[in-house]
Coordinates of C-alpha atoms and ligand atoms in Angstrom, one line a residue:
M25 CA -10.1 14.0 64.8
T26 CA -12.1 11.0 65.2
T27 CA -11.5 8.0 64.4
A28 CA -13.1 4.3 64.2
Q29 CA -12.6 0.6 64.8
R30 CA -10.0 -1.1 63.2
P31 CA -11.4 -4.1 60.8
A32 CA -11.2 -7.6 62.7
A33 CA -12.1 -9.3 59.4
T34 CA -11.2 -9.7 55.3
G35 CA -15.0 -10.1 54.4
A36 CA -15.2 -12.0 51.5
L37 CA -11.6 -12.8 50.8
T38 CA -11.9 -16.2 52.9
P39 CA -9.0 -18.5 52.8
D40 CA -11.0 -21.0 50.4
V41 CA -11.6 -17.6 47.9
V42 CA -8.2 -17.0 48.0
E43 CA -7.3 -20.6 46.9
R44 CA -10.1 -20.4 44.3
L45 CA -8.3 -17.0 42.7
L46 CA -4.7 -18.0 43.0
A47 CA -5.8 -21.4 41.1
R48 CA -6.2 -18.4 38.4
A49 CA -2.4 -17.5 38.6
A50 CA 0.6 -18.4 35.9
A51 CA 2.6 -19.0 38.4
G52 CA 4.3 -21.5 40.9
G53 CA 7.8 -21.8 39.3
A54 CA 9.5 -19.2 41.4
P55 CA 9.3 -19.3 45.0
A56 CA 6.1 -17.3 46.9
V57 CA 6.0 -14.3 49.0
T58 CA 3.4 -13.6 51.9
V59 CA 1.4 -10.7 51.4
H60 CA -0.2 -9.0 54.7
A61 CA -3.1 -6.8 54.9
P62 CA -1.8 -3.1 55.6
V63 CA -4.1 -2.5 58.6
T64 CA -4.0 -5.4 60.5
G65 CA -1.0 -7.1 59.9
E66 CA -2.5 -10.5 59.2
A67 CA -1.4 -12.4 56.5
I68 CA -3.4 -12.5 53.2
A69 CA -2.2 -15.4 51.0
E70 CA 1.1 -17.0 49.9
L71 CA 1.1 -15.6 46.7
P72 CA 2.9 -17.8 43.9
Q73 CA 5.6 -16.4 41.9
S74 CA 6.3 -16.8 38.3
S75 CA 9.4 -18.0 36.6
A76 CA 10.4 -17.1 33.0
A77 CA 9.0 -20.6 32.1
D78 CA 5.4 -20.1 33.5
I79 CA 5.6 -16.6 32.1
E80 CA 6.6 -18.1 28.5
A81 CA 3.5 -20.6 29.4
A82 CA 1.2 -17.9 30.0
F83 CA 2.0 -16.2 27.0
E84 CA 1.7 -18.7 24.7
R85 CA -1.8 -19.4 26.2
A86 CA -2.8 -15.7 25.7
R87 CA -1.4 -16.3 21.7
A88 CA -3.5 -19.4 21.2
A89 CA -6.5 -18.1 22.8
Q90 CA -6.0 -14.5 20.6
R91 CA -6.2 -16.5 17.2
Q92 CA -9.7 -17.8 17.7
W93 CA -11.0 -14.2 19.5
A94 CA -9.5 -11.9 16.8
K95 CA -12.2 -14.0 14.9
V96 CA -15.1 -12.8 16.5
P97 CA -17.4 -10.6 16.1
V98 CA -16.8 -7.2 17.9
R99 CA -19.9 -6.9 18.4
E100 CA -20.2 -10.5 20.5
R101 CA -16.8 -9.1 21.9
A102 CA -18.8 -6.2 23.3
A103 CA -21.9 -8.4 25.2
V104 CA -18.8 -9.5 27.1
L105 CA -17.7 -6.1 28.6
R106 CA -21.3 -5.4 29.0
R107 CA -22.1 -8.6 31.2
F108 CA -18.7 -8.0 33.3
H109 CA -20.4 -4.2 33.8
D110 CA -23.3 -6.0 35.4
L111 CA -21.5 -8.6 37.6
V112 CA -18.8 -5.7 38.9
L113 CA -22.1 -4.0 40.3
A114 CA -23.6 -7.4 41.1
E115 CA -20.5 -8.5 43.4
Q116 CA -19.7 -5.4 44.4
G117 CA -19.8 -5.5 48.2
A118 CA -17.1 -8.7 47.7
I119 CA -14.8 -6.5 45.3
L120 CA -14.3 -3.7 47.8
D121 CA -13.6 -6.0 50.9
I122 CA -10.6 -7.1 48.4
V123 CA -9.7 -3.9 47.5
Q124 CA -9.6 -2.6 51.3
T125 CA -8.0 -5.5 52.4
E126 CA -5.6 -5.4 50.0
T127 CA -4.6 -1.7 50.3
G128 CA -6.0 -0.2 52.9
K129 CA -8.1 2.3 51.6
S130 CA -11.4 3.3 52.9
R131 CA -14.4 2.0 51.3
V132 CA -15.4 5.5 49.8
H133 CA -12.5 5.4 47.5
A134 CA -12.6 1.4 47.0
F135 CA -15.9 2.4 45.3
D136 CA -14.3 4.8 43.4
E137 CA -12.9 1.8 41.1
V138 CA -16.0 0.0 41.2
G139 CA -17.2 3.0 39.3
D140 CA -14.2 3.4 37.2
V141 CA -14.3 0.1 35.6
A142 CA -18.2 0.3 35.4
V143 CA -18.2 3.2 33.5
N144 CA -15.4 1.5 31.4
S145 CA -17.0 -1.5 30.3
R146 CA -19.9 0.2 29.5
Y147 CA -18.2 2.9 26.7
Y148 CA -16.2 0.3 25.8
A149 CA -18.6 -2.1 24.6
A150 CA -20.9 1.1 23.1
T151 CA -18.0 2.5 21.2
A152 CA -16.3 -0.8 20.1
P153 CA -18.0 -1.7 17.0
K154 CA -18.4 1.9 15.4
L155 CA -14.3 2.7 16.8
L156 CA -13.5 -1.1 15.1
A157 CA -15.3 -0.4 12.1
R158 CA -13.3 -0.8 8.5
R159 CA -13.5 2.5 6.9
N160 CA -13.8 3.7 3.5
P161 CA -11.3 6.6 2.7
R162 CA -11.4 8.3 -0.8
G163 CA -8.6 6.4 -3.1
V164 CA -6.0 8.1 -4.9
L165 CA -8.0 8.1 -8.4
P166 CA -11.5 8.3 -7.2
V167 CA -13.7 4.9 -8.2
L168 CA -10.7 3.9 -9.8
T169 CA -8.9 2.9 -6.3
D170 CA -10.9 2.0 -4.1
V171 CA -9.2 1.6 -0.4
Q172 CA -9.9 0.1 3.2
V173 CA -8.9 0.9 6.5
R174 CA -8.8 -2.0 8.6
Q175 CA -8.1 -2.1 12.5
R176 CA -5.8 -5.6 13.9
P177 CA -5.5 -6.2 17.1
K178 CA -1.6 -6.0 17.9
G179 CA -2.1 -9.4 19.7
V180 CA -0.7 -9.7 23.1
V181 CA -1.2 -6.7 25.0
A182 CA 1.4 -6.6 28.5
V183 CA -0.8 -4.7 30.8
I184 CA 1.5 -3.6 34.4
S185 CA 0.1 -2.1 37.0
P186 CA 0.5 -1.0 40.1
W187 CA -1.0 -1.7 43.6
N188 CA -3.2 2.0 44.3
Y189 CA -6.0 1.2 42.2
P190 CA -5.5 -2.5 41.8
L191 CA -9.2 -2.8 40.2
A192 CA -9.0 0.1 38.1
L193 CA -5.6 0.2 36.7
A194 CA -5.5 -4.0 36.0
V195 CA -8.9 -3.7 34.5
S196 CA -9.7 -0.8 33.3
D197 CA -6.8 -0.9 30.1
A198 CA -7.3 -3.6 29.5
L199 CA -11.0 -4.1 28.9
P200 CA -10.4 -2.2 25.4
A201 CA -7.6 -4.1 24.8
L202 CA -9.8 -7.6 24.7
V203 CA -12.3 -5.7 23.1
A204 CA -10.3 -4.9 20.1
G205 CA -9.2 -8.2 19.8
N206 CA -5.9 -8.3 21.6
A207 CA -5.3 -11.1 24.6
V208 CA -3.9 -9.9 28.0
V209 CA -1.0 -11.1 30.2
G210 CA -1.4 -8.7 33.2
R211 CA 1.0 -8.4 36.3
P212 CA -0.4 -6.9 39.1
D213 CA 1.2 -6.0 42.3
N214 CA 2.0 -8.9 44.3
Q215 CA -0.3 -6.5 47.2
T216 CA -3.0 -6.4 45.0
A217 CA -2.7 -9.7 43.1
L218 CA -6.3 -10.7 44.5
T219 CA -8.4 -7.7 43.3
A220 CA -7.0 -8.8 39.6
L221 CA -7.6 -12.3 39.6
W222 CA -11.4 -12.1 41.0
A223 CA -11.7 -9.6 38.2
V224 CA -9.8 -12.1 35.4
D225 CA -13.1 -14.6 37.3
M226 CA -15.6 -12.4 37.0
A227 CA -14.7 -12.0 33.2
V228 CA -14.4 -15.5 32.7
R229 CA -18.2 -15.6 34.6
A230 CA -18.9 -12.8 31.8
G231 CA -18.2 -14.9 28.8
L232 CA -14.5 -14.2 27.8
P233 CA -12.8 -17.6 26.7
E234 CA -10.4 -19.2 29.2
G235 CA -6.9 -18.1 28.5
L236 CA -7.5 -15.1 26.9
W237 CA -6.3 -12.9 30.1
Q238 CA -3.5 -14.4 32.1
I239 CA -2.5 -13.0 35.1
V240 CA 1.8 -13.2 36.2
L241 CA 2.7 -12.4 39.2
G242 CA 6.0 -11.4 40.9
R243 CA 8.1 -8.2 41.5
G244 CA 8.0 -5.9 38.1
S245 CA 11.9 -5.3 38.7
V246 CA 11.9 -9.6 38.1
I247 CA 9.7 -9.9 35.6
G248 CA 8.8 -7.0 33.7
G249 CA 11.8 -7.4 31.0
E250 CA 10.4 -11.1 31.0
M251 CA 6.8 -9.7 29.2
I252 CA 7.8 -7.1 27.5
D253 CA 10.3 -9.8 25.8
R254 CA 7.1 -11.0 24.9
A255 CA 4.5 -8.7 24.1
D256 CA 3.2 -7.0 21.3
Y257 CA 2.2 -3.6 23.5
V258 CA 2.7 -2.8 27.0
D259 CA 0.8 -0.5 28.9
Y260 CA 2.4 0.5 32.4
T261 CA 1.0 2.4 35.2
G262 CA 3.8 3.1 38.3
S263 CA 6.2 6.1 38.5
S264 CA 8.1 8.1 36.2
A265 CA 11.4 6.1 37.3
T266 CA 10.1 3.0 36.4
G267 CA 8.1 4.3 33.2
R268 CA 11.6 5.4 31.4
T269 CA 13.4 1.5 32.0
I270 CA 10.0 0.2 30.5
G271 CA 10.2 2.8 27.4
R272 CA 13.9 1.9 26.7
Q273 CA 12.6 -1.8 26.6
A274 CA 9.4 -1.3 24.5
G275 CA 12.2 0.7 22.5
E276 CA 15.0 -1.7 22.2
R277 CA 11.8 -4.2 20.3
L278 CA 10.3 -1.4 18.6
I279 CA 7.0 -2.1 20.2
G280 CA 4.8 0.3 21.2
C281 CA 4.3 1.2 24.6
S282 CA 1.9 3.8 27.0
L283 CA 3.2 5.0 30.3
E284 CA 1.0 6.6 32.8
L285 CA 3.3 8.4 35.0
G286 CA 3.7 10.1 38.5
G287 CA 2.6 13.7 39.2
K288 CA 2.6 16.8 41.3
N289 CA -0.7 17.7 40.9
P290 CA -1.6 21.8 41.4
L291 CA -5.0 22.9 42.3
L292 CA -5.5 26.5 41.7
V293 CA -8.2 28.6 43.5
L294 CA -8.5 31.9 41.2
S295 CA -9.6 35.5 42.4
D296 CA -12.9 34.5 41.3
A297 CA -13.7 31.7 43.4
D298 CA -15.7 30.0 45.6
P299 CA -13.3 29.5 48.9
V300 CA -15.9 27.5 50.1
A301 CA -16.6 25.1 47.2
A302 CA -12.9 24.9 47.0
A303 CA -12.2 23.8 50.4
K304 CA -14.8 21.4 50.0
T305 CA -13.8 19.2 47.4
A306 CA -9.9 19.8 47.7
V307 CA -10.2 17.4 51.0
R308 CA -11.3 14.6 49.0
A309 CA -9.3 15.8 45.7
S310 CA -6.1 15.5 47.8
F311 CA -7.1 12.9 50.2
A312 CA -8.7 10.3 47.8
S313 CA -6.8 6.7 48.8
A314 CA -4.6 8.1 51.5
G315 CA -2.7 10.6 48.7
Q316 CA -2.1 7.4 46.9
L317 CA -3.5 8.6 43.8
C318 CA -1.8 9.6 40.7
E319 CA -4.2 12.5 40.3
S320 CA -4.3 13.7 42.9
M321 CA -3.2 17.3 44.8
E322 CA -0.3 18.3 46.5
R323 CA -0.2 21.6 45.8
I324 CA -2.9 24.7 46.2
Y325 CA -2.8 28.1 44.9
V326 CA -4.4 30.4 46.5
H327 CA -5.1 33.8 45.5
E328 CA -4.8 36.2 48.3
S329 CA -8.1 37.5 48.3
V330 CA -9.9 34.2 48.9
Y331 CA -6.8 33.1 50.7
D332 CA -8.1 32.9 54.5
R333 CA -11.6 31.8 53.7
F334 CA -10.4 29.0 51.7
I335 CA -7.5 28.1 54.4
G336 CA -10.0 28.3 57.4
E337 CA -12.7 25.9 55.5
F338 CA -10.3 23.1 54.7
V339 CA -8.5 22.8 57.5
T340 CA -11.6 22.7 59.8
A341 CA -12.7 19.9 57.3
V342 CA -9.6 18.1 57.4
K343 CA -9.4 18.1 60.9
D344 CA -13.0 16.6 61.0
M345 CA -12.0 13.6 58.5
K346 CA -12.5 10.4 59.8
L347 CA -9.8 8.0 59.5
G348 CA -10.1 4.2 59.4
A349 CA -10.8 1.0 57.0
P350 CA -13.1 -1.1 58.3
L351 CA -15.4 -3.0 55.4
D352 CA -17.8 -0.1 55.4
Y353 CA -18.4 3.2 54.3
T354 CA -18.1 4.9 58.2
T355 CA -14.3 6.6 57.6
D356 CA -13.1 9.1 55.2
M357 CA -9.3 8.1 54.7
G358 CA -7.5 4.6 55.0
S359 CA -4.2 3.9 55.8
L360 CA -1.2 4.1 53.8
T361 CA -0.7 0.5 51.7
F362 CA 3.1 0.0 52.6
S363 CA 5.8 1.0 55.4
R364 CA 7.9 2.5 52.2
Q365 CA 5.1 4.9 51.4
L366 CA 5.0 5.7 55.2
D367 CA 8.7 6.1 55.2
T368 CA 8.6 8.6 52.3
V369 CA 5.5 10.6 53.6
R370 CA 7.5 11.0 57.2
A371 CA 10.6 11.9 55.4
H372 CA 8.6 14.7 52.9
V373 CA 6.8 16.2 56.5
D374 CA 10.1 16.3 58.4
D375 CA 12.1 17.8 56.1
A376 CA 9.8 20.5 55.7
V377 CA 9.1 21.1 59.5
A378 CA 12.8 21.2 59.7
K379 CA 13.4 23.7 57.2
G380 CA 10.6 26.0 58.6
A381 CA 7.1 24.7 56.9
T382 CA 4.0 25.2 59.4
V383 CA 1.4 22.4 60.0
L384 CA -1.8 23.3 60.6
A385 CA -3.3 19.6 60.4
G386 CA -1.7 16.6 60.8
G387 CA 2.0 15.7 60.3
V388 CA 1.5 12.5 62.1
H389 CA 1.8 9.1 62.3
R390 CA -1.2 7.0 63.7
P391 CA 0.1 3.0 64.8
D392 CA -2.9 3.4 67.0
L393 CA -5.2 2.5 64.4
G394 CA -2.9 0.5 62.0
P395 CA 1.4 0.6 61.6
Y396 CA 1.1 2.7 58.0
F397 CA -1.8 5.0 59.0
Y398 CA -1.0 9.2 58.8
E399 CA -3.3 11.9 59.4
P400 CA -4.1 13.5 56.4
T401 CA -1.4 16.8 56.5
V402 CA -1.8 20.4 55.6
L403 CA 1.4 22.1 55.3
T404 CA 1.9 26.3 54.9
D405 CA 5.0 28.3 54.5
V406 CA 6.8 25.7 52.0
T407 CA 9.8 27.3 50.2
A408 CA 11.7 25.6 47.3
E409 CA 14.5 23.9 49.4
M410 CA 12.3 21.1 50.9
T411 CA 11.7 18.3 49.3
V412 CA 8.0 18.3 49.5
Y413 CA 7.9 21.2 47.1
R414 CA 8.6 19.3 43.9
E415 CA 9.1 16.0 44.3
E416 CA 5.8 13.8 44.1
T417 CA 5.1 12.4 48.2
F418 CA 2.3 10.0 46.8
G419 CA 0.2 10.4 50.3
P420 CA -1.9 12.7 52.3
V421 CA 0.5 16.0 52.1
V422 CA -0.4 18.8 50.6
S423 CA 1.3 22.2 50.4
V424 CA -1.0 25.5 50.7
Y425 CA 0.4 28.4 48.8
K426 CA -1.0 32.0 49.1
V427 CA -0.3 34.1 45.4
A428 CA -0.4 37.8 44.4
D429 CA -2.8 37.0 41.0
D430 CA -3.9 34.5 39.0
D431 CA -0.8 34.5 36.5
E432 CA 0.8 34.1 39.3
A433 CA -0.7 30.6 39.9
V434 CA -0.9 29.8 36.7
A435 CA 3.0 29.7 36.5
R436 CA 4.2 28.1 39.7
A437 CA 1.6 25.5 39.0
N438 CA 3.6 24.5 35.5
D439 CA 7.0 24.8 37.2
T440 CA 7.2 21.0 37.4
P441 CA 8.3 18.5 34.6
Y442 CA 5.5 16.5 36.1
G443 CA 2.0 17.0 34.3
L444 CA -1.0 15.2 34.9
N445 CA -4.1 16.4 36.1
A446 CA -5.0 20.1 37.3
S447 CA -7.9 21.3 39.1
V448 CA -9.0 25.6 38.5
W449 CA -11.6 27.4 40.7
S450 CA -13.6 29.7 39.2
R451 CA -17.0 31.2 39.3
S452 CA -16.9 31.8 35.5
A453 CA -16.7 28.5 33.5
A454 CA -15.3 30.7 30.6
R455 CA -12.5 32.2 32.7
G456 CA -12.4 28.8 34.7
R457 CA -11.8 27.2 31.1
E458 CA -9.3 29.8 30.1
F459 CA -6.9 29.5 32.9
A460 CA -7.4 25.4 32.3
A461 CA -6.0 26.1 28.7
R462 CA -2.6 27.6 30.1
I463 CA -1.6 24.8 32.5
N464 CA 0.5 22.3 31.2
A465 CA -1.2 18.9 31.9
G466 CA -3.5 16.1 30.5
S467 CA -6.4 17.1 32.1
V468 CA -7.4 19.9 34.1
N469 CA -10.9 19.5 36.3
V470 CA -12.9 23.1 36.5
N471 CA -14.6 23.6 39.9
E472 CA -13.8 19.8 40.5
G473 CA -10.7 17.9 41.6
F474 CA -10.3 14.5 40.0
I475 CA -13.3 13.1 38.9
A476 CA -14.8 14.9 36.1
A477 CA -12.3 14.5 34.0
W478 CA -11.2 10.7 34.8
G479 CA -15.0 9.6 35.2
S480 CA -15.6 11.5 31.6
A481 CA -14.6 7.4 30.0
D482 CA -14.8 9.5 26.3
A483 CA -12.0 11.5 27.0
P484 CA -8.6 11.0 27.2
S485 CA -6.6 10.7 30.2
G486 CA -3.0 10.8 30.4
G487 CA 0.3 12.8 31.0
V488 CA 2.8 15.5 29.5
G489 CA 6.0 16.2 30.8
I490 CA 7.4 13.4 32.8
S491 CA 4.0 12.5 33.9
G492 CA 3.9 9.9 30.7
T493 CA 2.9 9.3 26.7
G494 CA -0.2 7.7 25.9
R495 CA -3.4 7.9 27.0
R496 CA -6.2 5.8 28.8
H497 CA -10.1 6.2 28.3
G498 CA -12.0 7.7 25.0
P499 CA -11.4 6.3 21.3
E500 CA -7.6 6.3 21.9
G501 CA -7.5 4.4 25.1
L502 CA -8.7 1.8 22.7
L503 CA -6.8 2.6 19.2
K504 CA -3.5 2.2 20.5
Y505 CA -4.5 -1.8 20.8
V506 CA -4.5 -1.7 17.3
D507 CA -2.9 -1.7 14.2
T508 CA -5.0 -0.2 11.1
Q509 CA -4.0 -1.5 8.0
T510 CA -4.8 0.0 4.3
I511 CA -5.3 -2.3 2.0
A512 CA -5.8 -0.4 -1.6
V513 CA -7.1 -2.2 -5.0
Q514 CA -6.6 -0.8 -7.8
R515 CA -9.3 -1.2 -10.3
M516 CA -9.8 -1.0 -14.3
L517 CA -7.1 1.4 -14.9
P518 CA -4.1 1.9 -13.8
I519 CA -2.0 4.8 -12.1
A520 CA 0.1 5.0 -15.1
P521 CA -0.3 7.0 -18.4
L522 CA -3.1 5.5 -20.5
P523 CA -1.4 3.4 -23.6
G524 CA -0.3 6.2 -26.2
M525 CA 0.3 8.8 -23.5
S526 CA 3.9 9.8 -23.1
E527 CA 4.9 10.4 -19.2
A528 CA 5.1 14.3 -19.8
M529 CA 1.0 14.3 -21.6
W530 CA 0.6 12.5 -17.9
A531 CA 2.5 14.5 -15.8
K532 CA -0.2 17.8 -17.2
T533 CA -2.7 15.6 -16.5
M534 CA -2.2 14.8 -13.0
T535 CA -1.6 18.3 -12.2
L536 CA -4.7 19.6 -14.1
Y537 CA -6.4 16.8 -12.0
F538 CA -4.4 18.1 -8.7
R539 CA -5.7 21.6 -9.3
V540 CA -9.3 20.7 -9.8
M541 CA -9.1 19.1 -6.5
K542 CA -8.1 21.6 -4.6
A543 CA -10.6 24.2 -6.1
L544 CA -13.3 21.5 -5.3
R545 CA -11.7 21.5 -1.5
Q546 CA -11.4 18.1 -1.7
K547 CA -9.3 16.2 0.8
Ligands
NAD607 P1 7.2 1.8 41.0 O1 7.1 2.3 39.5 O2 7.9 2.1 41.5 O3 5.8 0.4 41.3 C1 4.5 0.6 40.3 C2 4.6 -0.6 39.7 O4 5.4 -1.1 38.8 C3 5.1 -1.6 41.2 O5 4.3 -2.9 40.4 C4 6.5 -2.7 40.6 O6 6.2 -4.1 40.9 C5 5.9 -2.3 39.0 N1 8.0 -2.8 38.7 C6 8.6 -1.8 38.6 N2 10.3 -1.9 38.1 C7 9.5 -2.5 37.2 C8 10.0 -2.8 36.2 N3 11.4 -2.8 35.9 N4 9.1 -3.3 35.4 C9 8.4 -4.1 35.3 N5 7.3 -3.2 36.0 C10 8.1 -2.8 37.2 O7 6.1 3.1 41.9 P2 5.2 2.9 42.6 O8 6.1 3.9 43.7 O9 4.9 1.7 43.6 O10 3.7 3.5 42.7 C11 3.6 4.9 42.6 C12 4.2 5.5 41.6 O11 2.8 5.2 40.5 C13 3.3 7.0 41.5 O12 4.9 7.6 40.7 C14 2.2 7.1 41.1 O13 1.8 8.4 40.3 C15 2.3 6.6 39.8 N6 1.0 6.0 39.2 C16 0.5 6.6 38.4 C17 -0.8 6.1 37.7 C18 -1.4 7.1 36.5 O14 -2.3 6.7 36.0 N7 -0.5 8.2 35.5 C19 -1.7 5.3 38.5 C20 -1.1 4.8 39.6 C21 0.2 5.2 40.0

């Protein structure tokens, strides 16, 4: 395995940039924490933390700004997203430096985040006016009952996002909330707060009113409850365990929530698949951001007729991966972000090996590159007693299983409480689609790993089972942030018997009317 040099610098993240960004945070009332770069161990920032009073003030500011913002025509709000799109692309060099410094990921995976934000800002700018337009559905009595359906913003949306995709997950859920007329109070993970603060700064430069997108800082377990107590809607991305807590807290207040949670995603190489193409894509699909991606593959089921070809190509490609996280595009995979992620990865691999699994590639910690580097790892002979068989690793570890037929692959893919993402490989698109439809997952990519579905912004993304409830992307990703309001105006005649008409005659007339409407196939 070849390696690249350790980065010596934090690129655009100079001390004065850090200071400027921190001034945007609604924080300071609680003791600061020091944040370190995962790759170099250098301190990046003394991050102020938000007290309950800071959070209260952030929600008040957001609420005041939202009242004005809701009056701004949707087309003007959408124009802010268009300008934001252009700034994200123009400033990508600095953004990538910050994302890499905070997470330790390679630049190629950091760029996926820039792409995600660009695609979503363009999509919601283009679609918001239509999605939010007033509708005039037919009234109970055509002509006499005039009905309008309006979309009212929820108010202030709390976006609680994790550290693994700090730009995409802090921003791409906030954009549709904002364009729908809401304010956002975001709580990025402490480890990746500067990325979120850069995004807010950029949004203000794109024309977003000051105050509308607030950032509070703190550990989720400390300030999450304070946020949910004040929010009108909660958008949470993180583990299934925390998702349950958030869901309970939102339920107590009877506010809506969208929960984007964990996965144990399967990739199926069917009997008629091209094993070489599948192996090539499986590398990216398993090891993006060192496997710290909710959509990445942790289980691969390969039909026995193509197994040898697949495994040969896959293991060779994995062994060829270049490790390192310099601020350029020269490496294939970066570091894990925290020591606790490294601990989980080592525990899962060590447990599997102790119980008889075979390591075909990786399985090695690489402190020579940085404290949390771990080689991309391919396991076989994994059995149900091993932790890695069922539990999400959220690291660069994938288990490959040989299966005797394609139906077995589907059955084993579905043998999990998770259901976030899946990948199916077949030379026939129709057959791929047919198998995809049998998999319990919110998205299934045919002849792709995750980017085909994830990157298609007009298509919803989210989980089933313990992978979550609610959707991001597509119309669903915006409409969750509005309440529909129906305003019905009754004109000329009441919905009641005409003067002199008995209730019995009214019932008869209405019965006739219902029958005619059905005969005319009216809705
Ligand atoms: P985690 O649930 O421990 O933490 C995630 C974030 O939630 C952290 O920033 C944390 O501070 C915050 N948090 C923790 N307790 C909280 C609480 N009570 N209230 C509010 N916030 C709280 O998960 P993790 O292990 O750090 O993150 C990885 C997990 O996130 C994996 O399971 C991964 O699959 C999942 N994830 C899912 C998606 C998705 O879109 N479905 C995307 C990224 C990550």
